[in-house]
Amino acid sequence: MMKTAELAFTQQWDKTFEKSDKVNHSKVTFINRYGITLAADMYVPKNSEGKLPAIAVSGPFGAVKEQCSGLYAQTMAERGFLTIAFDPSFTGESGGEPRYMASPDINTEDFQAAVDFLSNCDKVDAERIGIIGICGWGGMALNVAALDTRIKATVAATMYDMARVNANGYFDSEDSEAQRYEKKAALNQLRTAEYAKGAYSRAGGCVELPVPDDMPFFVKDYSAYYKGRAYHARSLNSNDGWNAVGCMSFMNQPILQYSNEIRSAVLVIHGDKAHSCYFGKDAFKKMTTGSKYTANKELMLIEGAVHTDLYDNTDVIPFEKMETFFHTYLK
C-alpha cells in the first residue's frame, strides 16, 4: 500500500523570491513508486473556479524548490495554472536515503509521481497537465515526456543533458573511451573507500565568492546565483554539492534516447549566450530528426541571455510565451 511519510516542513516563507498576493500557497506531499515521499509547494490562482490546467516544475539540478522552480511555479499560477514545484528524491525537504543522490530512473519517476498527484487532485483537470524542467531537469523533462503519455506539454528551460555532461564533460571535452574509463575507475575506487569507512563524501557545490578572475564565466555565473543572490541553506549547489558518487549512473544511461518519439508539445528555451546552449540546440535537433511529430515542437533562443538569466531574471524569462504555449496545448 502506498503511504506517504511525515516530512518536517519549514512553515515560514523561505523562498529566494517574494511571495505573490495573486495566488494561494500551501505545502503538499506525494509518493513515488519507490516509496519516497516528495515535498512540494502548491500555488493556486486566487478566486479560481472549476478544474484547472496544471503544471509540475522542478530544477535546476542541485537546486531546491525555494529557488527558481518555485519562481516559475508561482509566476505560472499568477497566469491561471495550478502549479507545484517539488524537491527531487534525496534532496531539499523531500524524503529518500541516503541524502544527496541522483538517478536517471528515480528522478524520471519523481516527475511521473508529480503527474500522479496532479491527476488525482480535485482542483485539476487531469487531461490538461504539463511540466517544466529547468537546467538539468530540462533534460529529465524531455525524458519524462517520452515516457508519460499523460503529459500534454513540456517546457525545457536552459537545459542540460546530464547524461552527456557526465559522460563527455563540458563541451564534450572528455568524449573518449579512455577519459570515460579514467573517470569511472576513480569513482569506483572512491566507492570502495567510502564503503569501508561507512560514509559518503560530498563533491562540492559552486565556487565560493569571490570567484577567482581566471575562472570561466559560467562558473562565476553559477556562484553569483547560488552563493549570492539566491543562496539557500537546503540547496546542494549553494553548499557542499552532491555526494561524490551520487551522479555516476548518468554516465551510461542516455536520457534522450527516444526523444524523437515524443508526440506531445515541447518548447525548448535557451539563451543564445549560455555556455549550455549546445545542450538545448542538440536536444531539439535529436527530438525532431526522423520524427513524425514535429509540428508541435519549438526551439526558442533568447538573444543575449546567459544560462542563469533563465533562473530568475523576470525581464528575460519568457513567461508570456510559456503561458501562450501551455494554454494552446493544455486544452
mmCIF file of C-alpha atoms in Angstrom:
data_model
loop_
_atom_site.group_PDB
_atom_site.id
_atom_site.type_symbol
_atom_site.label_atom_id
_atom_site.label_comp_id
_atom_site.label_asym_id
_atom_site.label_seq_id
_atom_site.Cartn_x
_atom_site.Cartn_y
_atom_site.Cartn_z
ATOM 1 C CA MET A 1 0.000 0.000 0.000
ATOM 2 C CA MET A 2 1.335 3.424 -0.946
ATOM 3 C CA LYS A 3 1.691 5.597 2.130
ATOM 4 C CA THR A 4 3.355 8.997 2.355
ATOM 5 C CA ALA A 5 5.779 9.616 5.194
ATOM 6 C CA GLU A 6 5.571 12.533 7.582
ATOM 7 C CA LEU A 7 8.027 15.212 6.481
ATOM 8 C CA ALA A 8 9.331 18.100 8.555
ATOM 9 C CA PHE A 9 8.305 21.221 6.648
ATOM 10 C CA THR A 10 9.586 24.723 7.170
ATOM 11 C CA GLN A 11 6.439 26.758 7.719
ATOM 12 C CA GLN A 12 7.965 30.186 7.180
ATOM 13 C CA TRP A 13 8.280 31.716 3.720
ATOM 14 C CA ASP A 14 11.938 30.987 2.998
ATOM 15 C CA LYS A 15 11.940 31.362 -0.789
ATOM 16 C CA THR A 16 14.545 33.345 -2.703
ATOM 17 C CA PHE A 17 11.728 35.323 -4.366
ATOM 18 C CA GLU A 18 8.911 37.467 -2.987
ATOM 19 C CA LYS A 19 5.524 35.965 -2.161
ATOM 20 C CA SER A 20 2.767 36.854 -4.614
ATOM 21 C CA ASP A 21 -0.566 38.227 -3.427
ATOM 22 C CA LYS A 22 -2.258 36.763 -6.518
ATOM 23 C CA VAL A 23 -2.005 33.101 -5.547
ATOM 24 C CA ASN A 24 -2.660 30.832 -2.588
ATOM 25 C CA HIS A 25 0.336 28.841 -1.405
ATOM 26 C CA SER A 26 0.418 25.565 0.518
ATOM 27 C CA LYS A 27 2.739 22.623 1.095
ATOM 28 C CA VAL A 28 1.803 19.186 -0.235
ATOM 29 C CA THR A 29 3.354 15.739 -0.380
ATOM 30 C CA PHE A 30 3.122 12.814 -2.780
ATOM 31 C CA ILE A 31 4.833 9.450 -3.105
ATOM 32 C CA ASN A 32 6.775 7.917 -5.979
ATOM 33 C CA ARG A 33 6.779 4.269 -6.947
ATOM 34 C CA TYR A 34 9.921 3.655 -4.893
ATOM 35 C CA GLY A 35 8.056 4.678 -1.758
ATOM 36 C CA ILE A 36 9.872 8.004 -1.406
ATOM 37 C CA THR A 37 7.731 10.897 -0.190
ATOM 38 C CA LEU A 38 8.307 14.129 -2.098
ATOM 39 C CA ALA A 39 7.715 17.638 -0.807
ATOM 40 C CA ALA A 40 6.214 20.346 -2.989
ATOM 41 C CA ASP A 41 4.896 23.874 -2.871
ATOM 42 C CA MET A 42 1.475 24.235 -4.474
ATOM 43 C CA TYR A 43 0.393 27.545 -6.000
ATOM 44 C CA VAL A 44 -3.266 28.116 -6.902
ATOM 45 C CA PRO A 45 -4.637 31.279 -8.542
ATOM 46 C CA LYS A 46 -6.813 33.202 -6.097
ATOM 47 C CA ASN A 47 -10.546 33.188 -6.817
ATOM 48 C CA SER A 48 -10.136 30.394 -9.364
ATOM 49 C CA GLU A 49 -13.131 28.165 -10.063
ATOM 50 C CA GLY A 50 -13.563 24.720 -11.518
ATOM 51 C CA LYS A 51 -10.837 22.328 -12.530
ATOM 52 C CA LEU A 52 -7.634 23.994 -13.672
ATOM 53 C CA PRO A 53 -4.831 23.117 -16.074
ATOM 54 C CA ALA A 54 -1.788 22.128 -14.018
ATOM 55 C CA ILE A 55 1.997 22.241 -14.315
ATOM 56 C CA ALA A 56 4.680 20.408 -12.303
ATOM 57 C CA VAL A 57 8.040 22.189 -12.085
ATOM 58 C CA SER A 58 11.489 21.053 -10.971
ATOM 59 C CA GLY A 59 15.128 22.045 -11.305
ATOM 60 C CA PRO A 60 17.810 23.110 -11.640
ATOM 61 C CA PHE A 61 19.925 20.044 -10.879
ATOM 62 C CA GLY A 62 21.120 20.531 -7.301
ATOM 63 C CA ALA A 63 18.696 23.352 -6.515
ATOM 64 C CA VAL A 64 15.600 23.366 -4.286
ATOM 65 C CA LYS A 65 12.012 24.428 -4.839
ATOM 66 C CA GLU A 66 12.648 27.618 -2.888
ATOM 67 C CA GLN A 67 14.844 28.814 -5.752
ATOM 68 C CA CYS A 68 13.927 29.201 -9.410
ATOM 69 C CA SER A 69 11.482 26.283 -9.805
ATOM 70 C CA GLY A 70 9.307 27.983 -7.199
ATOM 71 C CA LEU A 71 9.585 31.293 -9.042
ATOM 72 C CA TYR A 72 8.439 29.604 -12.255
ATOM 73 C CA ALA A 73 5.589 27.819 -10.452
ATOM 74 C CA GLN A 74 4.329 30.921 -8.669
ATOM 75 C CA THR A 75 4.509 33.030 -11.833
ATOM 76 C CA MET A 76 2.625 30.461 -13.907
ATOM 77 C CA ALA A 77 -0.013 30.254 -11.164
ATOM 78 C CA GLU A 78 -0.435 34.008 -11.469
ATOM 79 C CA ARG A 79 -1.255 33.287 -15.113
ATOM 80 C CA GLY A 80 -4.048 30.845 -14.375
ATOM 81 C CA PHE A 81 -2.446 27.439 -13.800
ATOM 82 C CA LEU A 82 -2.402 25.287 -10.698
ATOM 83 C CA THR A 83 1.279 24.533 -10.183
ATOM 84 C CA ILE A 84 3.596 22.560 -7.946
ATOM 85 C CA ALA A 85 7.339 22.990 -7.529
ATOM 86 C CA PHE A 86 8.897 19.911 -5.950
ATOM 87 C CA ASP A 87 12.180 18.808 -4.444
ATOM 88 C CA PRO A 88 13.526 15.636 -6.111
ATOM 89 C CA SER A 89 14.166 12.487 -4.113
ATOM 90 C CA PHE A 90 17.081 12.673 -1.643
ATOM 91 C CA THR A 91 17.160 16.496 -1.681
ATOM 92 C CA GLY A 92 15.570 19.508 -0.015
ATOM 93 C CA GLU A 93 12.512 18.764 2.085
ATOM 94 C CA SER A 94 11.770 15.541 0.196
ATOM 95 C CA GLY A 95 12.490 12.102 1.609
ATOM 96 C CA GLY A 96 14.904 9.419 0.470
ATOM 97 C CA GLU A 97 18.039 7.950 1.993
ATOM 98 C CA PRO A 98 20.942 8.288 1.648
ATOM 99 C CA ARG A 99 20.811 12.004 1.005
ATOM 100 C CA TYR A 100 22.248 13.870 -1.983
ATOM 101 C CA MET A 101 21.989 11.071 -4.539
ATOM 102 C CA ALA A 102 20.743 11.386 -8.132
ATOM 103 C CA SER A 103 19.365 8.771 -10.509
ATOM 104 C CA PRO A 104 18.152 8.961 -14.113
ATOM 105 C CA ASP A 105 15.469 6.422 -13.225
ATOM 106 C CA ILE A 106 14.331 7.730 -9.844
ATOM 107 C CA ASN A 107 14.386 11.360 -10.970
ATOM 108 C CA THR A 108 12.300 10.470 -14.023
ATOM 109 C CA GLU A 109 9.927 8.742 -11.641
ATOM 110 C CA ASP A 110 9.787 11.874 -9.466
ATOM 111 C CA PHE A 111 8.256 13.809 -12.360
ATOM 112 C CA GLN A 112 5.837 10.959 -13.082
ATOM 113 C CA ALA A 113 4.825 10.858 -9.419
ATOM 114 C CA ALA A 114 4.083 14.584 -9.627
ATOM 115 C CA VAL A 115 1.790 13.817 -12.570
ATOM 116 C CA ASP A 116 0.167 11.036 -10.498
ATOM 117 C CA PHE A 117 -0.536 13.581 -7.772
ATOM 118 C CA LEU A 118 -1.900 16.235 -10.115
ATOM 119 C CA SER A 119 -4.047 13.684 -11.966
ATOM 120 C CA ASN A 120 -5.775 12.866 -8.681
ATOM 121 C CA CYS A 121 -6.057 16.426 -7.349
ATOM 122 C CA ASP A 122 -9.703 17.529 -7.207
ATOM 123 C CA LYS A 123 -8.736 21.034 -8.380
ATOM 124 C CA VAL A 124 -7.031 19.767 -11.558
ATOM 125 C CA ASP A 125 -8.310 18.768 -14.971
ATOM 126 C CA ALA A 126 -6.354 15.518 -15.420
ATOM 127 C CA GLU A 127 -6.444 15.905 -19.209
ATOM 128 C CA ARG A 128 -4.577 19.227 -19.016
ATOM 129 C CA ILE A 129 -1.243 18.557 -17.316
ATOM 130 C CA GLY A 130 2.158 19.910 -18.348
ATOM 131 C CA ILE A 131 5.662 20.039 -16.915
ATOM 132 C CA ILE A 132 8.561 22.494 -16.763
ATOM 133 C CA GLY A 133 12.132 21.283 -16.278
ATOM 134 C CA ILE A 134 14.917 23.774 -15.643
ATOM 135 C CA CYS A 135 18.646 23.207 -16.295
ATOM 136 C CA GLY A 136 19.436 19.535 -15.593
ATOM 137 C CA TRP A 137 15.760 18.926 -15.070
ATOM 138 C CA GLY A 138 15.114 20.241 -18.583
ATOM 139 C CA GLY A 139 16.771 17.114 -19.941
ATOM 140 C CA MET A 140 14.887 14.998 -17.422
ATOM 141 C CA ALA A 141 11.645 16.643 -18.567
ATOM 142 C CA LEU A 142 12.278 15.522 -22.142
ATOM 143 C CA ASN A 143 12.948 12.007 -20.877
ATOM 144 C CA VAL A 144 9.663 12.062 -18.963
ATOM 145 C CA ALA A 145 7.767 13.458 -21.949
ATOM 146 C CA ALA A 146 8.995 10.481 -24.000
ATOM 147 C CA LEU A 147 7.625 8.094 -21.361
ATOM 148 C CA ASP A 148 4.492 9.609 -19.828
ATOM 149 C CA THR A 149 1.568 9.950 -22.241
ATOM 150 C CA ARG A 150 -0.466 11.893 -19.673
ATOM 151 C CA ILE A 151 1.787 14.913 -20.181
ATOM 152 C CA LYS A 152 0.336 17.171 -22.852
ATOM 153 C CA ALA A 153 3.010 19.882 -22.957
ATOM 154 C CA THR A 154 6.620 20.248 -21.793
ATOM 155 C CA VAL A 155 8.940 23.221 -21.392
ATOM 156 C CA ALA A 156 12.688 22.612 -21.080
ATOM 157 C CA ALA A 157 14.342 25.846 -19.944
ATOM 158 C CA THR A 158 18.119 26.488 -20.118
ATOM 159 C CA MET A 159 18.509 22.721 -20.208
ATOM 160 C CA TYR A 160 21.401 20.374 -19.523
ATOM 161 C CA ASP A 161 21.653 16.809 -20.757
ATOM 162 C CA MET A 162 23.034 15.315 -17.526
ATOM 163 C CA ALA A 163 23.919 12.028 -19.214
ATOM 164 C CA ARG A 164 26.003 13.813 -21.835
ATOM 165 C CA VAL A 165 27.837 16.150 -19.469
ATOM 166 C CA ASN A 166 28.665 13.345 -17.045
ATOM 167 C CA ALA A 167 29.912 11.056 -19.825
ATOM 168 C CA ASN A 168 31.614 13.640 -22.057
ATOM 169 C CA GLY A 169 32.465 16.562 -19.789
ATOM 170 C CA TYR A 170 31.641 20.180 -20.568
ATOM 171 C CA PHE A 171 31.601 20.993 -24.282
ATOM 172 C CA ASP A 172 32.339 17.282 -24.956
ATOM 173 C CA SER A 173 35.973 17.934 -23.997
ATOM 174 C CA GLU A 174 36.275 14.470 -22.368
ATOM 175 C CA ASP A 175 34.460 12.487 -25.043
ATOM 176 C CA SER A 176 36.712 9.463 -25.394
ATOM 177 C CA GLU A 177 36.693 5.900 -24.139
ATOM 178 C CA ALA A 178 39.981 6.478 -22.312
ATOM 179 C CA GLN A 179 38.759 9.569 -20.456
ATOM 180 C CA ARG A 180 35.491 7.909 -19.503
ATOM 181 C CA TYR A 181 37.415 4.879 -18.241
ATOM 182 C CA GLU A 182 39.601 7.070 -16.027
ATOM 183 C CA LYS A 183 36.560 8.807 -14.541
ATOM 184 C CA LYS A 184 34.818 5.507 -13.895
ATOM 185 C CA ALA A 185 37.935 3.997 -12.364
ATOM 186 C CA ALA A 186 38.322 6.949 -9.986
ATOM 187 C CA LEU A 187 34.665 6.854 -8.956
ATOM 188 C CA ASN A 188 34.702 3.117 -8.353
ATOM 189 C CA GLN A 189 37.870 3.367 -6.295
ATOM 190 C CA LEU A 190 36.119 6.034 -4.238
ATOM 191 C CA ARG A 191 33.099 3.757 -3.811
ATOM 192 C CA THR A 192 35.357 1.068 -2.298
ATOM 193 C CA ALA A 193 36.923 3.542 0.115
ATOM 194 C CA GLU A 194 33.632 5.104 1.166
ATOM 195 C CA TYR A 195 32.001 1.741 1.746
ATOM 196 C CA ALA A 196 34.923 0.812 4.009
ATOM 197 C CA LYS A 197 34.505 3.922 6.148
ATOM 198 C CA GLY A 198 30.695 3.849 6.011
ATOM 199 C CA ALA A 199 30.184 7.436 4.870
ATOM 200 C CA TYR A 200 29.860 9.378 1.637
ATOM 201 C CA SER A 201 31.947 12.400 0.732
ATOM 202 C CA ARG A 202 30.475 15.443 -0.975
ATOM 203 C CA ALA A 203 31.624 16.685 -4.366
ATOM 204 C CA GLY A 204 31.357 20.368 -3.512
ATOM 205 C CA GLY A 205 28.835 22.966 -4.627
ATOM 206 C CA CYS A 206 29.505 26.172 -6.514
ATOM 207 C CA VAL A 207 32.764 28.062 -6.020
ATOM 208 C CA GLU A 208 32.773 30.398 -3.043
ATOM 209 C CA LEU A 209 32.540 34.130 -3.666
ATOM 210 C CA PRO A 210 34.507 35.992 -4.819
ATOM 211 C CA VAL A 211 35.276 33.645 -7.700
ATOM 212 C CA PRO A 212 38.888 33.955 -8.947
ATOM 213 C CA ASP A 213 39.215 36.080 -12.064
ATOM 214 C CA ASP A 214 40.713 33.261 -14.131
ATOM 215 C CA MET A 215 37.664 31.021 -13.746
ATOM 216 C CA PRO A 216 35.260 30.619 -16.730
ATOM 217 C CA PHE A 217 32.327 32.998 -16.921
ATOM 218 C CA PHE A 218 29.735 30.257 -16.377
ATOM 219 C CA VAL A 219 31.429 29.278 -13.096
ATOM 220 C CA LYS A 220 31.169 32.897 -11.927
ATOM 221 C CA ASP A 221 27.585 32.979 -13.193
ATOM 222 C CA TYR A 222 26.586 29.958 -11.101
ATOM 223 C CA SER A 223 28.277 31.264 -7.968
ATOM 224 C CA ALA A 224 26.642 34.670 -8.290
ATOM 225 C CA TYR A 225 23.274 32.885 -8.221
ATOM 226 C CA TYR A 226 23.773 30.018 -5.768
ATOM 227 C CA LYS A 227 26.295 31.583 -3.384
ATOM 228 C CA GLY A 228 24.958 35.102 -3.771
ATOM 229 C CA ARG A 229 21.503 36.383 -4.648
ATOM 230 C CA ALA A 230 19.703 33.011 -4.381
ATOM 231 C CA TYR A 231 21.636 31.264 -1.606
ATOM 232 C CA HIS A 232 19.522 28.701 0.225
ATOM 233 C CA ALA A 233 20.515 26.543 3.168
ATOM 234 C CA ARG A 234 18.983 23.378 1.659
ATOM 235 C CA SER A 235 20.369 23.840 -1.855
ATOM 236 C CA LEU A 236 23.155 21.422 -2.774
ATOM 237 C CA ASN A 237 24.644 23.904 -5.227
ATOM 238 C CA SER A 238 24.681 26.609 -2.564
ATOM 239 C CA ASN A 239 26.535 24.344 -0.123
ATOM 240 C CA ASP A 240 28.529 21.088 -0.351
ATOM 241 C CA GLY A 241 27.018 19.639 -3.528
ATOM 242 C CA TRP A 242 26.035 16.088 -4.390
ATOM 243 C CA ASN A 243 27.679 13.006 -2.979
ATOM 244 C CA ALA A 244 30.874 12.469 -4.949
ATOM 245 C CA VAL A 245 29.489 9.195 -6.360
ATOM 246 C CA GLY A 246 25.916 10.481 -6.464
ATOM 247 C CA CYS A 247 25.597 11.107 -10.199
ATOM 248 C CA MET A 248 27.772 8.402 -11.746
ATOM 249 C CA SER A 249 24.923 6.322 -13.188
ATOM 250 C CA PHE A 250 24.186 9.119 -15.664
ATOM 251 C CA MET A 251 27.421 8.226 -17.466
ATOM 252 C CA ASN A 252 25.984 5.208 -19.275
ATOM 253 C CA GLN A 253 22.242 5.858 -19.216
ATOM 254 C CA PRO A 254 21.443 8.311 -22.030
ATOM 255 C CA ILE A 255 18.196 10.060 -21.152
ATOM 256 C CA LEU A 256 17.242 11.405 -24.593
ATOM 257 C CA GLN A 257 17.266 8.064 -26.408
ATOM 258 C CA TYR A 258 13.622 8.160 -27.534
ATOM 259 C CA SER A 259 13.021 11.907 -27.548
ATOM 260 C CA ASN A 260 12.112 11.851 -31.258
ATOM 261 C CA GLU A 261 9.088 9.721 -30.343
ATOM 262 C CA ILE A 262 7.546 12.435 -28.153
ATOM 263 C CA ARG A 263 4.082 13.100 -29.551
ATOM 264 C CA SER A 264 3.074 15.864 -27.139
ATOM 265 C CA ALA A 265 4.082 19.508 -27.443
ATOM 266 C CA VAL A 266 7.575 20.618 -26.424
ATOM 267 C CA LEU A 267 9.097 24.086 -26.120
ATOM 268 C CA VAL A 268 12.880 24.269 -25.613
ATOM 269 C CA ILE A 269 14.046 27.675 -24.353
ATOM 270 C CA HIS A 270 17.683 28.739 -24.172
ATOM 271 C CA GLY A 271 19.771 31.883 -24.019
ATOM 272 C CA ASP A 272 21.968 32.117 -27.108
ATOM 273 C CA LYS A 273 24.919 33.292 -24.979
ATOM 274 C CA ALA A 274 24.554 30.489 -22.434
ATOM 275 C CA HIS A 275 27.508 28.104 -22.134
ATOM 276 C CA SER A 276 24.864 25.360 -22.106
ATOM 277 C CA CYS A 277 23.102 26.407 -25.289
ATOM 278 C CA TYR A 278 24.541 23.455 -27.215
ATOM 279 C CA PHE A 279 22.523 21.119 -24.993
ATOM 280 C CA GLY A 280 19.253 22.787 -25.978
ATOM 281 C CA LYS A 281 20.084 23.057 -29.677
ATOM 282 C CA ASP A 282 21.260 19.464 -29.923
ATOM 283 C CA ALA A 283 18.345 18.113 -27.887
ATOM 284 C CA PHE A 284 15.906 19.890 -30.176
ATOM 285 C CA LYS A 285 17.688 18.523 -33.251
ATOM 286 C CA LYS A 286 17.624 14.987 -31.856
ATOM 287 C CA MET A 287 13.960 15.340 -30.885
ATOM 288 C CA THR A 288 12.894 16.435 -34.360
ATOM 289 C CA THR A 289 15.233 14.396 -36.591
ATOM 290 C CA GLY A 290 13.375 11.444 -38.092
ATOM 291 C CA SER A 291 10.280 12.310 -36.085
ATOM 292 C CA LYS A 292 6.696 12.272 -37.308
ATOM 293 C CA TYR A 293 5.717 14.708 -34.537
ATOM 294 C CA THR A 294 7.485 17.980 -35.284
ATOM 295 C CA ALA A 295 4.563 20.358 -35.786
ATOM 296 C CA ASN A 296 4.200 20.960 -32.037
ATOM 297 C CA LYS A 297 7.935 21.292 -31.280
ATOM 298 C CA GLU A 298 9.691 24.650 -30.954
ATOM 299 C CA LEU A 299 13.156 25.951 -30.093
ATOM 300 C CA MET A 300 13.222 29.489 -28.691
ATOM 301 C CA LEU A 301 16.615 31.172 -28.451
ATOM 302 C CA ILE A 302 16.742 34.366 -26.409
ATOM 303 C CA GLU A 303 19.229 36.865 -27.772
ATOM 304 C CA GLY A 304 21.972 37.879 -25.364
ATOM 305 C CA ALA A 305 20.788 35.681 -22.472
ATOM 306 C CA VAL A 306 23.209 33.589 -20.414
ATOM 307 C CA HIS A 307 22.402 30.405 -18.506
ATOM 308 C CA THR A 308 21.209 31.853 -15.190
ATOM 309 C CA ASP A 309 19.223 34.644 -16.845
ATOM 310 C CA LEU A 310 16.577 31.941 -17.182
ATOM 311 C CA TYR A 311 16.790 31.178 -13.463
ATOM 312 C CA ASP A 312 15.492 34.428 -12.038
ATOM 313 C CA ASN A 313 15.695 37.345 -14.473
ATOM 314 C CA THR A 314 11.992 38.010 -14.943
ATOM 315 C CA ASP A 315 12.751 40.543 -17.665
ATOM 316 C CA VAL A 316 14.301 37.725 -19.714
ATOM 317 C CA ILE A 317 12.335 34.581 -18.813
ATOM 318 C CA PRO A 318 9.589 34.378 -21.481
ATOM 319 C CA PHE A 319 6.650 33.761 -19.172
ATOM 320 C CA GLU A 320 4.195 35.228 -21.684
ATOM 321 C CA LYS A 321 5.434 32.783 -24.316
ATOM 322 C CA MET A 322 5.105 29.884 -21.859
ATOM 323 C CA GLU A 323 1.599 30.984 -20.904
ATOM 324 C CA THR A 324 0.552 31.004 -24.561
ATOM 325 C CA PHE A 325 2.243 27.643 -25.160
ATOM 326 C CA PHE A 326 0.520 25.923 -22.253
ATOM 327 C CA HIS A 327 -2.878 27.466 -22.980
ATOM 328 C CA THR A 328 -2.529 26.257 -26.576
ATOM 329 C CA TYR A 329 -1.694 22.669 -25.750
ATOM 330 C CA LEU A 330 -3.411 22.132 -22.380
ATOM 331 C CA LYS A 331 -6.892 22.122 -23.810
#
